[in-house]
Amino acid sequence: MSSTPSSNDKREQIRRAALEYHQFPVPGKIAIAATKQLINQHDLALAYTPGVAAPCEEIAKDPDASYKYTSRGNLVGVITNGTAVLGLGDIGPLAGKPVMEGKGVLFKKFAGIDVFDIEIDEKKDLDKLVDIIASLEPTFGGINLEDIKAPDCFYVERKLRERMKIPVFHDDQHGTAIVVAAALTNGLKVAGKELKNVKLVTSGAGAAALASLKLLVKMGLPKKNIWVTDIAGVVYEGRTELMDEDKREFAQKTDARKLGDVIADADIFLGLSAGGVLKQDMVKKMAANPIIAALANPTPEITPEEVKAVRDDVIMCTGRTDYPNQINNVLCFPYIFRGALDVGASTITDEMEIAAVYAMAKLAQAEQSEVVAAAYVGEPLIFGREYLIPKPFDPRLMIEIAPAVAQAAMDGGVARRPIADMDAYREKLQAYVYASGTTMKPIFTAAKAASKKRIAYAEGEEERVLRAAQIVVDEGLARPTLIGRPTIIAQRIEKFGLRLKEGQDYDVVDTEYDERYRDFWQTYHRMTERKGVTVPIAKIEMRRRLALIGAMLLHKGHVDGMICGTWGNTAMHLQYIDQVIGKRAGVNTYAAMNGLLLPDRQLFIVDTHINYDPSAEQIAEITMMAATEMQRFGLHPKAALLSHSNFGQSSQPSAIKMRQALELLRVQAPWLEVDGEMHGDVALDAEMRKVIMPNSTLTGQANLLVLPNLDAANIAYNLLKTAAGGGIAIGPMLLGAAQPVNILTPSTTVRRIVNMTALTVADANATR
């Protein structure tokens, strides 16, 4: 099928965006950052000569001291020779560098692991490649081999594991194998079958497929039950075409030569080959309740739709995000390395891999916690045919897989630095998970899972809004309703090189003429006639106040949510929202909460934009609303009521107010982990808090900071955003409104508009 011009345009738009993403603001995706201060002569003397001699001497006496005095214990080498880069093939090591940098970003974002990506120009002499990589052992705590073609990858990894005393892991093999094994483990549980009794047929015999088979054999699948096929047909005894020793291990004594010859009565089909390989007539021949893992990308060996057309008892997995049960390596490799590095493992054993399999499988079977359910609102996270493995952004992956791997390493005797207190280790991992910068992902997941919501943008002619609307449409988050003049909107879309089409991608509410105008102003007048709004004022306001138009659209049910505030101030917009939308039942005040994605933590701050000097009662209510909203991000709120006073040291009115708010929260929200009043540093430093207040009811680092007044909250937020957060923020989130509506600020970026759209959609989905 030929591509339409629109699909070509979209592909080119993504290409240009990807190139800009990689080029600006600085080339590439990773950088090195210092972890120690260097601001005076004394610091210089410690960091370099003469002070640096001390750790050098300690490491010379004991090599394992390198894990104590250098970054080696948290540093992984992502290494390739560029012979099998994604779906691009043998494009060479230099062209593969963006992929290796990307892998480094995943390591850092998901598990806090630092990476040096190394691209080696050696394709022909595998022993030389092995020598080069092995010589890097003093630099790293682990090696992640990436995008090395089969069968070379088997030889390289095997030789490196023999020579090196640090973990060596080829993710294309073992990462895929672990996730496949977890999905099949749970699929067999759903199907009521046992691994030792099933027949498995593969299409594809590359690195991932053979590694998956080897792992399944170690878990109990008999080799005699495995039938391997590749581009040359069935792998049988005596075959010479396209054979190697790893493939030969699975050769069967048979006259069968094609996939169709061996698929009958198969319980499992594992596809790691090419799109369209598995046919519907083959699916009909499989055993009852078969598992089909069609993992070719972007086109599976057979699509779920094709399977459902001929059978209704199939348990289906793919490698795609738009179908249930996605087999994704990111579920595995960050946490395998996290556990291995944290115990100083000398290698990654079969037992460590199997431990990861069972931890992942068990996690999918576990009852969903309130935090996960809130994070993935709208998602059917119930163990069964369409939920065999966890979601990639399930915050529990790190907490379950890394300790399981670490424990297996300790049990297997390959851990040089065993963990004495596993509970404390889990607590440490949990603290990282909720400061890893993946805050918005559960919200996006919930938004995409919802039926398409209509979101009104009050400032529909604004460039940032239009650019955000393009992303919203491309990502399938919502259908934008732009408030403004249609011709101006269309002209600006063309000017900015966007692809939006009115009526197809977005709707317009014309501020100069709309057939609903009469109904809108009359409704507005009825709502406000005893608040000083006359008929002429209602008519004028409904023409010129964009936030008022958006609020009325939401009130009348023409849209499901509304975003405003890219110009003006919060008070101006809130006036119309309060008049038309009003407060949620049982709520007495509005508030604004902002989230900050800082390098080492996530913080939410209230009230940043609305209440100038809130009372103790208001602060208690704001804190409860903010904590509830945080749960939608999959976060466990830990609230600190901040003050110039520490636990009763001051009798100034603001300190007394915060103490009174705490008393109210103890009664009204016994579920909330909260304490105060306290200094900001005490809120963020648990050890300091233990010294000052040993009996504090707040554990760990606070992630919800409740400020005593608007000045304090707004100043703290903007200082942190600019000085420490690189401008990466979420919000403001309007708390207390009866319907999904958010008021942004003039400094809002395109990405923040997109983020707030996803949040508004998720809120709309949750309230319907």
Short mmCIF file of N, CA and C in Angstrom, two decimals, residues 361-466:
data_model
loop_
_atom_site.label_atom_id
_atom_site.label_comp_id
_atom_site.label_asym_id
_atom_site.label_seq_id
_atom_site.Cartn_x
_atom_site.Cartn_y
_atom_site.Cartn_z
N ALA A 361 6.95 -11.72 36.73
CA ALA A 361 5.70 -12.47 36.61
C ALA A 361 4.84 -12.29 37.85
N LYS A 362 5.46 -12.36 39.02
CA LYS A 362 4.74 -12.21 40.27
C LYS A 362 4.12 -10.82 40.39
N LEU A 363 4.83 -9.81 39.90
CA LEU A 363 4.33 -8.44 39.99
C LEU A 363 3.04 -8.28 39.20
N ALA A 364 2.96 -8.91 38.03
CA ALA A 364 1.73 -8.81 37.23
C ALA A 364 0.56 -9.51 37.92
N GLN A 365 0.86 -10.53 38.70
CA GLN A 365 -0.19 -11.28 39.39
C GLN A 365 -0.65 -10.59 40.67
N ALA A 366 0.20 -9.69 41.18
CA ALA A 366 -0.09 -9.07 42.47
C ALA A 366 -1.32 -8.16 42.39
N GLU A 367 -1.99 -8.07 43.49
CA GLU A 367 -3.11 -7.14 43.59
C GLU A 367 -2.58 -5.73 43.46
N GLN A 368 -3.26 -4.92 42.69
CA GLN A 368 -2.78 -3.57 42.44
C GLN A 368 -2.93 -2.70 43.68
N SER A 369 -1.85 -2.00 44.02
CA SER A 369 -1.90 -1.08 45.15
C SER A 369 -2.71 0.15 44.76
N GLU A 370 -3.11 0.95 45.76
CA GLU A 370 -3.85 2.17 45.48
C GLU A 370 -3.02 3.13 44.63
N VAL A 371 -1.70 3.15 44.90
CA VAL A 371 -0.82 4.06 44.17
C VAL A 371 -0.79 3.71 42.69
N VAL A 372 -0.62 2.40 42.38
CA VAL A 372 -0.56 1.97 40.98
C VAL A 372 -1.92 2.16 40.31
N ALA A 373 -2.98 1.84 41.01
CA ALA A 373 -4.31 2.00 40.43
C ALA A 373 -4.58 3.47 40.10
N ALA A 374 -4.14 4.36 40.98
CA ALA A 374 -4.32 5.79 40.72
C ALA A 374 -3.46 6.25 39.56
N ALA A 375 -2.25 5.70 39.46
CA ALA A 375 -1.34 6.10 38.39
C ALA A 375 -1.85 5.67 37.03
N TYR A 376 -2.49 4.51 36.96
CA TYR A 376 -2.96 3.97 35.68
C TYR A 376 -4.48 3.94 35.63
N VAL A 377 -5.10 5.01 36.11
CA VAL A 377 -6.55 5.08 36.13
C VAL A 377 -7.08 4.85 34.72
N GLY A 378 -8.09 4.01 34.59
CA GLY A 378 -8.67 3.70 33.29
C GLY A 378 -8.05 2.49 32.63
N GLU A 379 -6.92 2.00 33.16
CA GLU A 379 -6.25 0.84 32.60
C GLU A 379 -6.74 -0.43 33.31
N PRO A 380 -7.06 -1.50 32.57
CA PRO A 380 -7.50 -2.75 33.19
C PRO A 380 -6.31 -3.57 33.73
N LEU A 381 -5.84 -3.21 34.90
CA LEU A 381 -4.66 -3.87 35.46
C LEU A 381 -5.07 -5.07 36.31
N ILE A 382 -5.74 -6.01 35.71
CA ILE A 382 -6.17 -7.22 36.39
C ILE A 382 -5.52 -8.40 35.69
N PHE A 383 -4.80 -9.22 36.46
CA PHE A 383 -4.07 -10.34 35.87
C PHE A 383 -4.99 -11.21 35.03
N GLY A 384 -4.57 -11.49 33.81
CA GLY A 384 -5.37 -12.31 32.91
C GLY A 384 -4.83 -12.23 31.49
N ARG A 385 -5.65 -12.58 30.54
CA ARG A 385 -5.21 -12.68 29.15
C ARG A 385 -4.62 -11.38 28.60
N GLU A 386 -5.12 -10.26 29.04
CA GLU A 386 -4.65 -8.98 28.50
C GLU A 386 -3.76 -8.22 29.48
N TYR A 387 -3.34 -8.90 30.54
CA TYR A 387 -2.39 -8.27 31.47
C TYR A 387 -1.50 -9.37 32.06
N LEU A 388 -0.50 -9.77 31.26
CA LEU A 388 0.41 -10.84 31.66
C LEU A 388 1.69 -10.33 32.28
N ILE A 389 2.09 -9.14 31.90
CA ILE A 389 3.32 -8.56 32.42
C ILE A 389 3.06 -7.11 32.81
N PRO A 390 3.86 -6.57 33.73
CA PRO A 390 3.62 -5.20 34.21
C PRO A 390 3.78 -4.17 33.10
N LYS A 391 3.24 -3.01 33.35
CA LYS A 391 3.43 -1.88 32.46
C LYS A 391 4.86 -1.35 32.61
N PRO A 392 5.46 -0.81 31.54
CA PRO A 392 6.84 -0.34 31.63
C PRO A 392 7.08 0.70 32.71
N PHE A 393 6.06 1.49 33.05
CA PHE A 393 6.25 2.54 34.04
C PHE A 393 5.61 2.19 35.39
N ASP A 394 5.39 0.92 35.62
CA ASP A 394 4.93 0.50 36.93
C ASP A 394 6.04 0.80 37.93
N PRO A 395 5.80 1.66 38.93
CA PRO A 395 6.88 2.07 39.84
C PRO A 395 7.43 0.93 40.68
N ARG A 396 6.74 -0.22 40.68
CA ARG A 396 7.20 -1.33 41.52
C ARG A 396 8.23 -2.21 40.83
N LEU A 397 8.48 -2.00 39.54
CA LEU A 397 9.43 -2.85 38.82
C LEU A 397 10.81 -2.82 39.48
N MET A 398 11.31 -1.63 39.74
CA MET A 398 12.62 -1.50 40.39
C MET A 398 12.60 -2.14 41.76
N ILE A 399 11.54 -1.89 42.50
CA ILE A 399 11.48 -2.33 43.90
C ILE A 399 11.41 -3.84 44.00
N GLU A 400 10.87 -4.51 42.98
CA GLU A 400 10.74 -5.97 43.02
C GLU A 400 11.89 -6.68 42.30
N ILE A 401 12.26 -6.20 41.11
CA ILE A 401 13.24 -6.94 40.31
C ILE A 401 14.65 -6.77 40.83
N ALA A 402 15.07 -5.53 41.12
CA ALA A 402 16.44 -5.31 41.57
C ALA A 402 16.77 -6.10 42.84
N PRO A 403 15.93 -6.08 43.88
CA PRO A 403 16.24 -6.89 45.07
C PRO A 403 16.26 -8.39 44.78
N ALA A 404 15.37 -8.85 43.89
CA ALA A 404 15.37 -10.28 43.55
C ALA A 404 16.68 -10.68 42.89
N VAL A 405 17.17 -9.84 41.99
CA VAL A 405 18.45 -10.09 41.32
C VAL A 405 19.59 -10.03 42.32
N ALA A 406 19.56 -9.03 43.18
CA ALA A 406 20.62 -8.89 44.18
C ALA A 406 20.65 -10.11 45.11
N GLN A 407 19.48 -10.57 45.54
CA GLN A 407 19.42 -11.72 46.44
C GLN A 407 19.94 -12.97 45.74
N ALA A 408 19.59 -13.14 44.46
CA ALA A 408 20.08 -14.30 43.72
C ALA A 408 21.59 -14.26 43.57
N ALA A 409 22.14 -13.07 43.38
CA ALA A 409 23.60 -12.94 43.29
C ALA A 409 24.25 -13.31 44.61
N MET A 410 23.65 -12.88 45.71
CA MET A 410 24.20 -13.23 47.03
C MET A 410 24.07 -14.73 47.29
N ASP A 411 22.92 -15.29 46.96
CA ASP A 411 22.72 -16.73 47.17
C ASP A 411 23.67 -17.55 46.30
N GLY A 412 24.01 -17.02 45.12
CA GLY A 412 24.88 -17.75 44.21
C GLY A 412 26.36 -17.53 44.43
N GLY A 413 26.70 -16.70 45.42
CA GLY A 413 28.10 -16.48 45.75
C GLY A 413 28.86 -15.59 44.79
N VAL A 414 28.17 -14.78 43.98
CA VAL A 414 28.87 -13.90 43.05
C VAL A 414 28.79 -12.43 43.48
N ALA A 415 28.29 -12.16 44.69
CA ALA A 415 28.17 -10.79 45.18
C ALA A 415 29.39 -10.44 46.03
N ARG A 416 30.16 -9.47 45.60
CA ARG A 416 31.34 -9.05 46.36
C ARG A 416 30.98 -8.10 47.48
N ARG A 417 29.82 -7.44 47.39
CA ARG A 417 29.39 -6.50 48.43
C ARG A 417 27.95 -6.83 48.82
N PRO A 418 27.74 -7.90 49.55
CA PRO A 418 26.37 -8.31 49.91
C PRO A 418 25.64 -7.21 50.68
N ILE A 419 24.34 -7.17 50.48
CA ILE A 419 23.49 -6.20 51.18
C ILE A 419 23.05 -6.81 52.51
N ALA A 420 23.31 -6.10 53.58
CA ALA A 420 22.99 -6.64 54.92
C ALA A 420 21.51 -6.47 55.25
N ASP A 421 20.92 -5.37 54.85
CA ASP A 421 19.53 -5.06 55.22
C ASP A 421 18.72 -4.87 53.94
N MET A 422 18.03 -5.92 53.50
CA MET A 422 17.27 -5.84 52.26
C MET A 422 16.07 -4.89 52.38
N ASP A 423 15.49 -4.79 53.57
CA ASP A 423 14.37 -3.86 53.75
C ASP A 423 14.82 -2.42 53.53
N ALA A 424 15.99 -2.09 54.08
CA ALA A 424 16.54 -0.75 53.89
C ALA A 424 16.87 -0.51 52.42
N TYR A 425 17.36 -1.57 51.77
CA TYR A 425 17.69 -1.46 50.34
C TYR A 425 16.43 -1.18 49.52
N ARG A 426 15.35 -1.88 49.82
CA ARG A 426 14.09 -1.63 49.12
C ARG A 426 13.60 -0.20 49.34
N GLU A 427 13.76 0.28 50.56
CA GLU A 427 13.35 1.65 50.89
C GLU A 427 14.15 2.66 50.06
N LYS A 428 15.45 2.38 49.92
CA LYS A 428 16.31 3.26 49.13
C LYS A 428 15.88 3.26 47.66
N LEU A 429 15.56 2.09 47.13
CA LEU A 429 15.10 1.99 45.75
C LEU A 429 13.78 2.74 45.56
N GLN A 430 12.91 2.59 46.52
CA GLN A 430 11.61 3.25 46.43
C GLN A 430 11.77 4.77 46.39
N ALA A 431 12.71 5.28 47.20
CA ALA A 431 12.95 6.72 47.20
C ALA A 431 13.42 7.19 45.84
N TYR A 432 14.24 6.35 45.16
CA TYR A 432 14.71 6.75 43.83
C TYR A 432 13.58 6.72 42.81
N VAL A 433 12.79 5.66 42.86
CA VAL A 433 11.73 5.49 41.86
C VAL A 433 10.87 6.74 41.77
N TYR A 434 10.54 7.32 42.92
CA TYR A 434 9.63 8.44 42.91
C TYR A 434 10.35 9.77 42.74
N ALA A 435 11.63 9.72 42.36
CA ALA A 435 12.35 10.94 42.02
C ALA A 435 13.09 10.75 40.71
N SER A 436 12.57 9.90 39.84
CA SER A 436 13.31 9.51 38.63
C SER A 436 12.92 10.29 37.39
N GLY A 437 12.03 11.25 37.52
CA GLY A 437 11.67 12.04 36.35
C GLY A 437 10.63 11.40 35.45
N THR A 438 10.00 10.31 35.89
CA THR A 438 8.99 9.66 35.06
C THR A 438 7.58 10.01 35.54
N THR A 439 7.48 11.14 36.23
CA THR A 439 6.22 11.52 36.87
C THR A 439 5.03 11.52 35.93
N MET A 440 5.20 12.07 34.75
CA MET A 440 4.05 12.27 33.87
C MET A 440 3.62 11.01 33.13
N LYS A 441 4.46 9.98 33.08
CA LYS A 441 4.15 8.84 32.23
C LYS A 441 2.83 8.16 32.62
N PRO A 442 2.56 7.91 33.91
CA PRO A 442 1.26 7.31 34.24
C PRO A 442 0.08 8.16 33.80
N ILE A 443 0.25 9.48 33.86
CA ILE A 443 -0.83 10.37 33.44
C ILE A 443 -1.05 10.24 31.94
N PHE A 444 0.03 10.18 31.16
CA PHE A 444 -0.10 10.00 29.71
C PHE A 444 -0.75 8.66 29.40
N THR A 445 -0.37 7.62 30.13
CA THR A 445 -0.94 6.30 29.91
C THR A 445 -2.45 6.32 30.15
N ALA A 446 -2.84 6.96 31.24
CA ALA A 446 -4.27 7.05 31.56
C ALA A 446 -5.01 7.87 30.51
N ALA A 447 -4.37 8.96 30.05
CA ALA A 447 -5.02 9.82 29.06
C ALA A 447 -5.22 9.08 27.74
N LYS A 448 -4.21 8.34 27.31
CA LYS A 448 -4.31 7.61 26.04
C LYS A 448 -5.29 6.45 26.13
N ALA A 449 -5.45 5.89 27.33
CA ALA A 449 -6.37 4.78 27.51
C ALA A 449 -7.83 5.24 27.51
N ALA A 450 -8.04 6.53 27.79
CA ALA A 450 -9.40 7.06 27.86
C ALA A 450 -9.98 7.23 26.47
N SER A 451 -11.31 7.20 26.39
CA SER A 451 -11.94 7.57 25.13
C SER A 451 -11.58 9.02 24.82
N LYS A 452 -11.49 9.35 23.55
CA LYS A 452 -10.99 10.66 23.14
C LYS A 452 -11.78 11.79 23.80
N LYS A 453 -11.10 12.61 24.58
CA LYS A 453 -11.74 13.72 25.27
C LYS A 453 -11.54 15.02 24.50
N ARG A 454 -12.52 15.90 24.64
CA ARG A 454 -12.47 17.21 23.99
C ARG A 454 -11.94 18.22 25.00
N ILE A 455 -10.82 18.83 24.71
CA ILE A 455 -10.21 19.79 25.61
C ILE A 455 -10.21 21.16 24.95
N ALA A 456 -10.78 22.14 25.65
CA ALA A 456 -10.82 23.51 25.15
C ALA A 456 -9.56 24.25 25.57
N TYR A 457 -8.98 24.99 24.63
CA TYR A 457 -7.84 25.86 24.90
C TYR A 457 -8.31 27.29 24.72
N ALA A 458 -8.32 28.04 25.81
CA ALA A 458 -8.89 29.38 25.76
C ALA A 458 -8.12 30.29 24.81
N GLU A 459 -6.80 30.21 24.84
CA GLU A 459 -5.97 31.06 23.98
C GLU A 459 -5.60 30.29 22.72
N GLY A 460 -6.61 30.01 21.90
CA GLY A 460 -6.44 29.11 20.76
C GLY A 460 -5.61 29.66 19.63
N GLU A 461 -5.34 30.96 19.61
CA GLU A 461 -4.53 31.54 18.55
C GLU A 461 -3.05 31.59 18.92
N GLU A 462 -2.73 31.32 20.17
CA GLU A 462 -1.37 31.46 20.69
C GLU A 462 -0.44 30.38 20.11
N GLU A 463 0.77 30.77 19.72
CA GLU A 463 1.69 29.84 19.07
C GLU A 463 1.98 28.60 19.91
N ARG A 464 2.26 28.79 21.20
CA ARG A 464 2.57 27.63 22.05
C ARG A 464 1.39 26.68 22.13
N VAL A 465 0.19 27.22 22.17
CA VAL A 465 -1.01 26.38 22.23
C VAL A 465 -1.14 25.57 20.94
N LEU A 466 -0.90 26.21 19.80
CA LEU A 466 -1.03 25.51 18.52
C LEU A 466 0.03 24.41 18.39
#
